[in-house]
XYZ file of C-alpha atoms in Angstrom:
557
model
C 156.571 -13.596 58.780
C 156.980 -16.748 60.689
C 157.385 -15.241 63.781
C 153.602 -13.754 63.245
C 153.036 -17.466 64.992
C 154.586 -16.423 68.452
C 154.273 -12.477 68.041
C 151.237 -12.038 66.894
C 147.228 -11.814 67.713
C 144.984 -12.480 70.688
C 145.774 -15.940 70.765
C 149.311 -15.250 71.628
C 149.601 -13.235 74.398
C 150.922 -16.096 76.456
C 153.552 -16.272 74.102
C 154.354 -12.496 73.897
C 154.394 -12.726 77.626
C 157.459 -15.364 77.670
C 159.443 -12.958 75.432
C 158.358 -9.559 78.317
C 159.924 -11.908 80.988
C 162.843 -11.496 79.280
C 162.886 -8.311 78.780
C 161.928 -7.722 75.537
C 159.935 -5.052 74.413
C 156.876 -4.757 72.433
C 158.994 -2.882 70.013
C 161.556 -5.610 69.612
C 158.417 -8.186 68.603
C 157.159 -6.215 65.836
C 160.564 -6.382 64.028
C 161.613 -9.988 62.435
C 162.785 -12.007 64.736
C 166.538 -13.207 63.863
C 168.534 -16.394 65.411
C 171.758 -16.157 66.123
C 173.164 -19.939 65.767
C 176.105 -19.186 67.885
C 178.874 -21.986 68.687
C 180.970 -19.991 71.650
C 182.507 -21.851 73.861
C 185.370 -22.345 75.649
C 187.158 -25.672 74.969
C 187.236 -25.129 70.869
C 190.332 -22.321 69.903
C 188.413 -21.459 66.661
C 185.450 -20.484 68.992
C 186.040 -19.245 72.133
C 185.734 -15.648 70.884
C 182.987 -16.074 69.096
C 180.714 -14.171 71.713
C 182.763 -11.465 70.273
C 181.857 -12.212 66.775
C 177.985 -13.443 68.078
C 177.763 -9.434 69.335
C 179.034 -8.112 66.505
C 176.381 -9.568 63.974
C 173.464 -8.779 66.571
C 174.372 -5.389 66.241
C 174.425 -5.359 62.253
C 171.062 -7.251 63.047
C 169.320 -4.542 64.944
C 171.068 -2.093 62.729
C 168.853 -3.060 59.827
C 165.726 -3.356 61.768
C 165.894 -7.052 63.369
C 165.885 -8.381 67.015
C 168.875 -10.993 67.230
C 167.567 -13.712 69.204
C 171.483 -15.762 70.460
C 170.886 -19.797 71.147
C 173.520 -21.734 71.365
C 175.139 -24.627 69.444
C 177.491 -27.540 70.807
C 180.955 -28.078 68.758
C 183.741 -30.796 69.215
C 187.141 -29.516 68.879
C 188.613 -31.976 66.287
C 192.736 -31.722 67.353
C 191.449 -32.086 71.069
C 189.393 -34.836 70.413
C 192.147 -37.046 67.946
C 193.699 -40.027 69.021
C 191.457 -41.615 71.182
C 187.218 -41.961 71.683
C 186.208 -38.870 71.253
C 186.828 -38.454 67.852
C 183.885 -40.937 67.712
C 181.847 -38.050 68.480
C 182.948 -35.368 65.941
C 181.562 -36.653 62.898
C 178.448 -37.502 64.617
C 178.088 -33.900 65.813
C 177.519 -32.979 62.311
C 173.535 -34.792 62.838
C 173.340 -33.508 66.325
C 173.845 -29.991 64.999
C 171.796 -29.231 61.803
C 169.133 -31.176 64.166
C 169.360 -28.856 67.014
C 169.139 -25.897 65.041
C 166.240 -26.928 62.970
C 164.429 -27.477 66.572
C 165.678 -24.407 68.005
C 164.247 -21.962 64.782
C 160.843 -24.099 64.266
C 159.663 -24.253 67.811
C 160.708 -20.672 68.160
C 159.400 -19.562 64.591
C 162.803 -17.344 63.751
C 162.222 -15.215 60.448
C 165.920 -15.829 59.485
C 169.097 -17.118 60.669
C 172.929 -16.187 61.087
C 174.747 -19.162 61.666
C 178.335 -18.123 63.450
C 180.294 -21.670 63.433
C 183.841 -21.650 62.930
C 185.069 -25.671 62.964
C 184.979 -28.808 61.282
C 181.380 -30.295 61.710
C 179.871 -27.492 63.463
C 179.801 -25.092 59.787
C 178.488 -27.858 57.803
C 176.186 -29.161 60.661
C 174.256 -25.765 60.893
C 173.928 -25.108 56.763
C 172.616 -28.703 56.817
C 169.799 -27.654 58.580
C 169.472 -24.144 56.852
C 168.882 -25.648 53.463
C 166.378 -28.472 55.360
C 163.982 -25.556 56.929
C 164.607 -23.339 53.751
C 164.581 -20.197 55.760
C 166.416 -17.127 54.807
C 170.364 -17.955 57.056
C 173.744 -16.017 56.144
C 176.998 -17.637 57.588
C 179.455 -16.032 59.658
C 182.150 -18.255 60.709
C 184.779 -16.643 63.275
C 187.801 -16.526 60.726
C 191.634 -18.244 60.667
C 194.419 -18.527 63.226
C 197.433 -16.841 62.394
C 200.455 -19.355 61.263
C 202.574 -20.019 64.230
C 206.173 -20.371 64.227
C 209.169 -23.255 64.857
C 212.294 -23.416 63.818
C 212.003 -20.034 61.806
C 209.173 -20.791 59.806
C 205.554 -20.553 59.680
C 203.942 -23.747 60.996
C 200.709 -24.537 61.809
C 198.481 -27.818 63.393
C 199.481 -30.370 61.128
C 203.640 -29.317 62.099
C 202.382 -30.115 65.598
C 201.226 -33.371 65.242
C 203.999 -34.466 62.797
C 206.726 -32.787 65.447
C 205.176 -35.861 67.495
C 206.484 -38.443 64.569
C 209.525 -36.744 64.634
C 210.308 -36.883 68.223
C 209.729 -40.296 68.359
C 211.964 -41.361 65.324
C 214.442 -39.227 67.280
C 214.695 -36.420 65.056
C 214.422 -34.102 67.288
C 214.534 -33.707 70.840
C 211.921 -32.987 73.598
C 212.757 -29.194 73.751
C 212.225 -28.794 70.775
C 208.984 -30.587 70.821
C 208.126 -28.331 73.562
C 209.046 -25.712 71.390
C 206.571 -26.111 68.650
C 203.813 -27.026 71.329
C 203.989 -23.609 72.161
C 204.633 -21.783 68.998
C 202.152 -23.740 66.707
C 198.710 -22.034 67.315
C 200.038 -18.479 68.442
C 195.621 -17.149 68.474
C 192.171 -17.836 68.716
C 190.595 -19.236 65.292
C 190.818 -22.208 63.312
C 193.877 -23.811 62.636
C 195.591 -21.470 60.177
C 195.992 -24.447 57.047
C 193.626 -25.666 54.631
C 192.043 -28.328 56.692
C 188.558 -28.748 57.195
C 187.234 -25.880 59.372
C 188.731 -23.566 56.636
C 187.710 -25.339 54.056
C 183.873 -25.467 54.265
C 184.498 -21.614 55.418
C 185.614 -20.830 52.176
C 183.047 -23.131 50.591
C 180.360 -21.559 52.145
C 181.488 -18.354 50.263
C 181.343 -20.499 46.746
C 178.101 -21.613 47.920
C 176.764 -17.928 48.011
C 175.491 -18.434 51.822
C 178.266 -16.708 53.238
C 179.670 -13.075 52.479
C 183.297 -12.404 51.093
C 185.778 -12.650 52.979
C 183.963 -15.116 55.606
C 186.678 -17.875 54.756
C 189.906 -16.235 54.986
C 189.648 -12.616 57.144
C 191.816 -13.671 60.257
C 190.036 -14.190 63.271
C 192.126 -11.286 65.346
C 191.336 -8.993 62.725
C 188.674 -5.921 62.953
C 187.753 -6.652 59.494
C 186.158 -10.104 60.955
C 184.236 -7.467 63.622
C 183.052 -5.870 60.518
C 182.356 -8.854 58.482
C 179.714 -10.072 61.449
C 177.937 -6.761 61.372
C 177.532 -6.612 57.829
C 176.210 -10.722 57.696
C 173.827 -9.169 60.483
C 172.785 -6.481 58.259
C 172.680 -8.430 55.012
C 170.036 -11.484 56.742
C 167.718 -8.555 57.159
C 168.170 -7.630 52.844
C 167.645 -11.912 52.313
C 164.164 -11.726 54.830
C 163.275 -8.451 53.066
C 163.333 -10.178 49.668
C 162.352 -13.741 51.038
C 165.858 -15.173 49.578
C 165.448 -18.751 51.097
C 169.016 -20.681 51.915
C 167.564 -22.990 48.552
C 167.216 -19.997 46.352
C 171.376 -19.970 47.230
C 172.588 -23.645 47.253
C 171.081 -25.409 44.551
C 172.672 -27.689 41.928
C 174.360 -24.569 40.455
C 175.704 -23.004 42.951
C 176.929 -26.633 44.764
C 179.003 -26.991 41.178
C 180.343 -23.791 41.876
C 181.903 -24.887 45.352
C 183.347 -28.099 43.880
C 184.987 -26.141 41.425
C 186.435 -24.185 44.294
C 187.222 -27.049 46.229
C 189.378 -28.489 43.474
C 191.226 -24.568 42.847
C 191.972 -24.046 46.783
C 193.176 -28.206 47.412
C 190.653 -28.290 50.148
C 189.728 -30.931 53.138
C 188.652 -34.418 52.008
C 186.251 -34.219 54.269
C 184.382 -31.594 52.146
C 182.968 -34.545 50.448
C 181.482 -36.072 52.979
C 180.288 -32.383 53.663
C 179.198 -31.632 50.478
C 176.905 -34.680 50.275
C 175.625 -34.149 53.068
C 174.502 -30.058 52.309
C 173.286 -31.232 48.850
C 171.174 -34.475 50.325
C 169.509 -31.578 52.494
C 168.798 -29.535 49.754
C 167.325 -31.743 47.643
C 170.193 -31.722 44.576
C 171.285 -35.275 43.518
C 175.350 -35.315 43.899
C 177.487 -38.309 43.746
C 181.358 -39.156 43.869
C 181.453 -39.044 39.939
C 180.685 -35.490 39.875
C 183.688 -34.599 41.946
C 186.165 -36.364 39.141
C 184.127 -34.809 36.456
C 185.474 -31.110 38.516
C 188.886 -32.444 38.958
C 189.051 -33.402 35.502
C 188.317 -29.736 33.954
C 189.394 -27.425 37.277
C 193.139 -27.139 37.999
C 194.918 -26.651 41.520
C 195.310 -22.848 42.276
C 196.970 -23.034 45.981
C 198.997 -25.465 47.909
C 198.269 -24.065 51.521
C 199.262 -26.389 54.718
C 199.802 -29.072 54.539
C 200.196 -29.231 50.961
C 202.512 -26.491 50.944
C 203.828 -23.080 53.416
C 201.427 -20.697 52.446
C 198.558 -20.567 55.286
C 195.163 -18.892 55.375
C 196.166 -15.536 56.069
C 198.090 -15.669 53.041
C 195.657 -16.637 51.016
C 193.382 -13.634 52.588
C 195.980 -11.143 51.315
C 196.069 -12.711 47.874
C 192.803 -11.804 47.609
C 190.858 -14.431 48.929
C 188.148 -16.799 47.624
C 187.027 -13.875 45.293
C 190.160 -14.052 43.671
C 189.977 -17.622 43.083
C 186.554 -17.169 41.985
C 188.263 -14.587 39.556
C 190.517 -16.695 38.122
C 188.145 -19.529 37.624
C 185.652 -17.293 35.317
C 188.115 -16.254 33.057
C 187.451 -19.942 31.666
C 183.878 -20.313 32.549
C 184.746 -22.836 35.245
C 182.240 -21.115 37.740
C 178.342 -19.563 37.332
C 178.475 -16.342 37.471
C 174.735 -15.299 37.477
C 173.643 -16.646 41.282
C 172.599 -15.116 43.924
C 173.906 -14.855 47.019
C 173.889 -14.262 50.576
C 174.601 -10.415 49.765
C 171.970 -10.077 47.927
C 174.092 -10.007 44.678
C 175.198 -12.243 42.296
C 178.757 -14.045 42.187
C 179.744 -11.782 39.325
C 178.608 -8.839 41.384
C 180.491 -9.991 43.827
C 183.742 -10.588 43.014
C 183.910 -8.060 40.146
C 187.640 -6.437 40.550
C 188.772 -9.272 42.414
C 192.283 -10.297 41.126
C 195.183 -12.375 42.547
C 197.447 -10.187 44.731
C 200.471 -12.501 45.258
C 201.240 -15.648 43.136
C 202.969 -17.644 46.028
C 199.439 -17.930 47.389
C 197.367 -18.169 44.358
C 198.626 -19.091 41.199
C 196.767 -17.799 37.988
C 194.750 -20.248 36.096
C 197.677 -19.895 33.106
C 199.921 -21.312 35.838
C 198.684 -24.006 38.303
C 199.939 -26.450 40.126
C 198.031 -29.289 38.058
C 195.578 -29.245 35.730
C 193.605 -30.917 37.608
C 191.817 -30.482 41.112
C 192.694 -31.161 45.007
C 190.211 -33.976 45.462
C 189.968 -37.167 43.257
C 187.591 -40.218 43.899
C 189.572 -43.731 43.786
C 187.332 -47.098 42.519
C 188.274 -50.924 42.445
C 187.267 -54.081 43.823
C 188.631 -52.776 47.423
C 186.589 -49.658 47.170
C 183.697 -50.670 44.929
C 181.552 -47.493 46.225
C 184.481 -44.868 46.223
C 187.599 -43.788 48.154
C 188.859 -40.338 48.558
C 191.875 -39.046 48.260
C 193.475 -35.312 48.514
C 195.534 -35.408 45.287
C 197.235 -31.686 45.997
C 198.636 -33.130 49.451
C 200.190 -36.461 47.766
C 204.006 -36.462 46.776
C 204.529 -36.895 42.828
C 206.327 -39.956 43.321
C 203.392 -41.274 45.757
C 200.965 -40.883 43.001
C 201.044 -44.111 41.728
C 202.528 -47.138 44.791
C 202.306 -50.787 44.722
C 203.295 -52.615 48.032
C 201.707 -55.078 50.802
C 199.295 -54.707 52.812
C 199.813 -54.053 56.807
C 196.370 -54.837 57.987
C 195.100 -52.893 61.739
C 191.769 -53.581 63.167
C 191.660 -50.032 64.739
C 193.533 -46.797 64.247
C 194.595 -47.378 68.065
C 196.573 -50.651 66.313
C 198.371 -48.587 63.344
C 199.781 -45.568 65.820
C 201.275 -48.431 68.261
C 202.903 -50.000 64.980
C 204.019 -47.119 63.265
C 205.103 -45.406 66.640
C 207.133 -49.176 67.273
C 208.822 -48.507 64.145
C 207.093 -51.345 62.442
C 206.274 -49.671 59.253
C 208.992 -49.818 56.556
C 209.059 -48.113 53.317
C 206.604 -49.258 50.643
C 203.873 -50.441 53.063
C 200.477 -49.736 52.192
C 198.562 -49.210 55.981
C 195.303 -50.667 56.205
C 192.881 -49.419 58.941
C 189.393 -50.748 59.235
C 186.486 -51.122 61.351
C 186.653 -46.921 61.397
C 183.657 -46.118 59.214
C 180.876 -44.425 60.017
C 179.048 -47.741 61.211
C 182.059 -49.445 62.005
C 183.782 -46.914 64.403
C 181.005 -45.633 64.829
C 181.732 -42.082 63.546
C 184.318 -42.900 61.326
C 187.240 -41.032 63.334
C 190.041 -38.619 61.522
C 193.494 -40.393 61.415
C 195.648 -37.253 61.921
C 197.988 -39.298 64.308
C 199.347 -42.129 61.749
C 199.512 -39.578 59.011
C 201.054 -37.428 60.810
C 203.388 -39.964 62.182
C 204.317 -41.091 59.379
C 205.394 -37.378 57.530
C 207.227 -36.933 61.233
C 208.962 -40.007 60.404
C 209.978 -39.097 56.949
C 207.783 -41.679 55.588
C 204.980 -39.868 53.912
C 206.907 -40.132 50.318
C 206.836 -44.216 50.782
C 203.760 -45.271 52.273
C 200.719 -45.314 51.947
C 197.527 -45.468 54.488
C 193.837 -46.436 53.344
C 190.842 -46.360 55.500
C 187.565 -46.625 55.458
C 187.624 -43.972 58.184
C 188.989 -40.600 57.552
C 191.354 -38.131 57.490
C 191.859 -34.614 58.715
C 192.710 -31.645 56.012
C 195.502 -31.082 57.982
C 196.900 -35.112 56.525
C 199.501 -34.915 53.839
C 200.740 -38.038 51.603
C 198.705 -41.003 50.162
C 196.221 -40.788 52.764
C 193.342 -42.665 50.951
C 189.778 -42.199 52.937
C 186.110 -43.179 52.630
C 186.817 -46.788 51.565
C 183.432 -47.724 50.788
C 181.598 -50.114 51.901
C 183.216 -49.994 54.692
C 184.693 -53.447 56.318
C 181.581 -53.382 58.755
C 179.383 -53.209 55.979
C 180.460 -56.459 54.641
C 183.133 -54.204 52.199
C 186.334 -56.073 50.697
C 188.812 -54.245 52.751
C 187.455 -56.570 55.661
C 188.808 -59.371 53.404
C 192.278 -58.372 53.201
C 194.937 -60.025 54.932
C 198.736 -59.242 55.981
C 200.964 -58.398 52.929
C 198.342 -58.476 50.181
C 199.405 -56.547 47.122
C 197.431 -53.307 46.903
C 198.108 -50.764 44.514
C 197.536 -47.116 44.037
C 196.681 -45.155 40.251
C 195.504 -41.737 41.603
C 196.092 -40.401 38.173
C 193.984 -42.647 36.940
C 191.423 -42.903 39.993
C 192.427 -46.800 40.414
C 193.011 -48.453 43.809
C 193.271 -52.352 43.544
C 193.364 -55.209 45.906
C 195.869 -57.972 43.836
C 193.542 -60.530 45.089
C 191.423 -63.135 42.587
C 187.605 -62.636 42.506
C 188.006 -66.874 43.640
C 190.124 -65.969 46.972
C 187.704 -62.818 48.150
C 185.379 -65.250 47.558
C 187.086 -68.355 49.740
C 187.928 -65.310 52.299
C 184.204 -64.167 52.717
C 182.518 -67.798 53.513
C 185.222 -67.806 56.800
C 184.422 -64.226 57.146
C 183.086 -62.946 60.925
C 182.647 -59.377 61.412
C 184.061 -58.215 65.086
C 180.791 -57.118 66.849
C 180.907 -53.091 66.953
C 182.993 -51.454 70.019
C 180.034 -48.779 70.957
C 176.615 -50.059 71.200
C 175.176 -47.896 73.825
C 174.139 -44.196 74.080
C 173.784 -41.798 71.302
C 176.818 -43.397 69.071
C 175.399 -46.803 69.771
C 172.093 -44.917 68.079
C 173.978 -43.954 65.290
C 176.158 -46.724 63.942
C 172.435 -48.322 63.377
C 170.730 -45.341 61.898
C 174.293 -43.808 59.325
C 174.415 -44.010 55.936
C 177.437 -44.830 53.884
C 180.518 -42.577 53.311
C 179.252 -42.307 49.273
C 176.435 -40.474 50.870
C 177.930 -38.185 52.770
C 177.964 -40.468 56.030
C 174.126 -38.760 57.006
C 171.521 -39.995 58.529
C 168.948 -42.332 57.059
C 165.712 -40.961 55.980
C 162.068 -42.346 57.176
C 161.941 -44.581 54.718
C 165.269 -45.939 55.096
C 165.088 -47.167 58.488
C-alpha cells in the first residue's frame, strides 16, 4: 500500500503522530487510506451540496473497510464567471486542479481516490491528474439541476442568458426577464442541459472511471446519496484488485467516450477535455479521430440547447447505459473493459434499454447519422476548429458572408448588443485563445445574444476562444493557431468573405495565399492584456487548442 510510507514502521511514528492529533485512531491507519477530492463550496450551484455528497461516499468508504481522508479542491463557477475577466480563470483552473490533487495524494501517500467534482473544469481537472499518478480513483460528480421553468416550459441556463438578447432586442420586457431570472435554475446541481459540466459527467461514465448513473441521477435525488456510497464502496473493490485509473482510460476505452460524445451531442469543450485526459494518460489522440467518430456514430439526443429535453430526462430514458445500449447493437462501443465497478461495460449496462424516445432516439432512428462534434480545417484554421454540429440550424450548416472582425469578446457583445450585427455576418473574435486571452474565455454572451435576438439561424461566430455547451447556432471554436500565435484569423480584416461547409468539415477565409501574405509583413500582434500573476504564468507556459489547451511538458518549455 502506498500509505505503508506514512503508516507504517519505526521510522514513522512522527508521521502516525500527525494523523493521532487529529484524532485518528490506530485502527483507522491500518485500513487503506482513501482521498476524498471534494470540490464543496459555496459560490458554485452544482457544488454547494456537495459536503452532502462528500459524506455520503466516506461512509460507503468506511463501509468497505477504508478511512476517507476529505481535502479540498478549488472550482470556478463558469455562468458566474462569463462576460467579463474571470472567465480568464476557468479554463486555467483545469491545470491548477489535476496539479493540486496530484500534490495533495503524493505528499500524503493516499491508496486510492474518489474524486466528487460536479462542473466544467473541475471533473476533467481532477481525472487529469488520476490518470497522471495512476492510482486506483472512482468519480462521483454531484448530479444535474432540475429544468426550470418560463413561460410554461422547461428552460434551463442557456434560456437565461438568451432572455438577456431578447430583452434587449425588445422582445420582451423586464418582468419578464425577471421572470426567468428566477425560474431558470429552480436547485442545486449543474445546469440541467447538455453543456459542459454534464457532459464530461456522462463521459466519465463512457470512460469506465465513473459508476452508472454518475452523469444523469439528479442532484436532489436520494439515488445520488446512494450513488456516493456505492463509488465509496466500489474504490475499496479497484484498491483490492490494484485497478489503476490507466487500467480504465486507455486508448479503448477514450474511443468509447467519443463515441458517446457524438450519440449524446455533448459540450465542445469535451475536446479540449478529452485531449487533455488522453495527453495524461499517455494515449496519442488528435482532432482527426473525432471526425473519424462523427463519421460512423449518429446523434441519439438533442438535449438543451440543441433541443427541450434536459438531463433529467435523459436520466429517465435510461441514461448513459442506454445510450451505451444502443450503440453496441452496431459495435460502435467496446464492450469488454473494465471499469470503475469492477465490471466490464457489457456487464454493466446489460438490460439497459431506451425508456422514452423523446429523450433518446434508437440507433434505427437518429437525429443524423452522424455525431454532435465535427472538426472544421482551412487556411483560417490550419490546426482545427470545432464546432457542435447537433446545436447548428440545418440551414446554418453551410453560410457564406463577411467578416465582422472584434479584437475581444468585450468588442462583439457591445456590437451585437448595439444592434450592429445584421443577418449573414460571420463574427470574428480573436485574441481569446488560450495564449491570447489568456485562458481562452467561453463566449456564452454573443451566442446567446445572438439566439435572444433571433439571429442564431443567420450568423455565424468563429473564435479562437470558446464556447460554452450551453451555445447553440454556428458557434465555431478552437480556431487554431490562434491569432496570438501568429494564426491567419489575425490576418483577417472587416468584411472578408468567410465561408462555412460543416458537412464537409470546411471553413475558408476567401482571401489569396498573395494577400495573407502582403497582410502578414504589416502584421503587429497587440501585446497580451494579462502578463502578471498566475495567468500571466500561463499564457507563456499553454499549449495549443489542438492539444487540448494543457500545459507544456519539461521538454517543451
Amino acid at each position: 500500500m502506498r500509505s505503508d510510507n506514512v503508516t507504517k514502521g519505526a521510522e514513522r511514528a512522527p508521521n502516525r503522530s500527525l494523523f493521532y492529533a487529529m484524532g485518528y485512531t490506530k485502527e483507522e491507519l491500518d485500513r487503506p487510506l482513501i482521498g476524498v477530492v471534494s470540490a464543496h463550496s459555496e459560490v458554485v450551484p452544482g457544488h454547494i451540496h456537495l459536503d452532502k455528497i462528500t459524506e455520503a461516499v466516506k461512509a460507503g468508504v468506511r463501509l468497505a473497510g477504508g478511512t476517507p481522508i476529505m481535502v479540498p479542491s478549488i472550482g470556478v463557477c463558469d455562468g458566474i464567471a462569463m462576460g467579463h475577466i474571470g472567465m480568464k480563470y476557468s479554463l486555467a483552473s483545469r491545470e491548477l486542479i489535476a496539479d493540486s490533487v496530484e500534490t495533495m495524494a503524493t505528499a500524503h501517500q493516499f491508496d486510492g481516490l474518489v474524486l466528487v467534482p460536479n462542473c466544467d473544469k473541475i471533473v476533467p481537472g481532477m481525472v487529469m491528474a488520476a490518470v497522471r499518478m495512476n492510482i486506483p480513483a472512482v468519480v462521483c460528480s454531484g448530479g444535474p439541476m432540475l429544468a426550470g421553468s418560463f413561460g410554461g416550459e422547461e428552460i434551463s441556463l442557456s434560456k437565461m442568458f438568451e432572455a438577456v438578447g431578447s430583452y434587449k432586442a425588445g422582445l420582451i420586457n423586464e418582468c419578464q426577464l425577471s421572470e426567468c431570472e428566477h425560474g431558470a435554475c429552480p436547485s442545486c446541481g449543474s445546469c440541467a442541459g447538455m453543456y459542459t459540466a454534464n457532459s464530461m459527467n456522462c463521459l466519465c461514465e463512457s470512460l469506465g472511471i465513473a459508476l452508472p448513473g454518475n452523469g444523469t441521477i439528479p442532484a436532489v435525488a436520494s439515488g445520488r446519496v446512494a450513488l456516493a456510497k456505492h463509488a465509496g464502496m466500489a474504490i475499496m473493490n479497484l484498491v483490492n484488485k490494484d485497478i489503476k485509473a490507466r487500467d480504465i482510460i486507455n486508448e479503448k476505452s477514450i474511443r468509447n467516450a467519443l463515441a458517446c460524445d457524438m450519440a449524446l451531442g455533448c459540450s465542445s469543450n469535451s475536446v479540449l477535455h478529452l485531449l487533455a485526459i488522453a495527453n495524461e494518460a499517455g494515449v496519442p489522440l488528435d482532432l482527426n479521430l473525432f471526425n473519424e467518430m462523427s463519421a460512423k456514430v449518429p446523434n441519439l439526443c438533442h438535449l438543451a440547447p440543441a433541443g427541450p429535453t434536459h438531463m433529467q430526462d435523459l436520466n429517465n430514458a435510461g441514461g448513459v447505459p442506454a445510450v451505451q445500449a444502443e450503440l453496441a447493437k452496431k459495435g460502435l462501443i467496446d464492450l469488454s473493459l473494465i471499469t470503475a465497478t469492477g465490471k466490464t461495460v457489457g456487464e454493466n449496462i446489460e438490460g439497459a434499454y431506451v425508456k422514452d424516445t423523446n429523450a433518446i432516439r434508437t440507433i434505427d432512428n437518429p437525429y443524423s447519422e452522424t455525431g454532435g462534434i465535427q472538426i472544421l480545417w482551412g487556411n483560417i484554421a490550419e490546426n482545427g476548429c470545432v464546432v457542435k454540429r447537433s446545436a447548428v440550424a440545418p440551414e446554418m450548416l453551410q453560410h457564406k458572408g463577411p467578416a465582422r472582425v472584434f479584437n475581444s469578446e468585450d468588442e462583439a457583445i457591445a456590437a451585437i448588443y448595439a444592434s450592429k450585427i445584421v443577418d449573414g455576418d460571420v463574427v470574428v473574435i480573436r485574441y481569446e485563445g488560450p495564449k491570447g486571452g489568456p485562458g481562452m474565455r467561453e463566449m456564452l454572451n454573443p451566442t446567446s445574444a445572438l439566439a435572444g435576438m433571433k439571429l442564431d439561424k443567420t450568423v455565424a461566430l468563429i473564435t479562437d476562444g470558446r464556447f460554452s455547451g450551453a451555445s447553440r447556432g454556428a458557434s465555431i471554436g478552437h480556431v487554431c493557431p490562434e491569432a496570438a500565435d501568429g494564426g491567419v484569423i489575425g490576418l483577417v480584416e472587416e468584411g472578408d468573405i468567410i465561408s462555412i461547409d460543416i458537412p464537409n468539415a470546411k471553413i475558408t477565409l476567401e482571401v489569396s495565399d498573395e494577400e495573407l501574405a502582403k497582410r502578414r509583413e504589416s502584421y503587429v500582434a497587440p501585446q497580451p492584456n494579462i502578463t502578471h500573476g498566475w495567468l500571466g504564468r500561463y499564457s507563456k507556459l499553454v499549449s495549443t487548442a489542438s492539444k487540448g489547451a494543457v500545459m507544456k511538458s519539461y521538454d517543451e518549455i
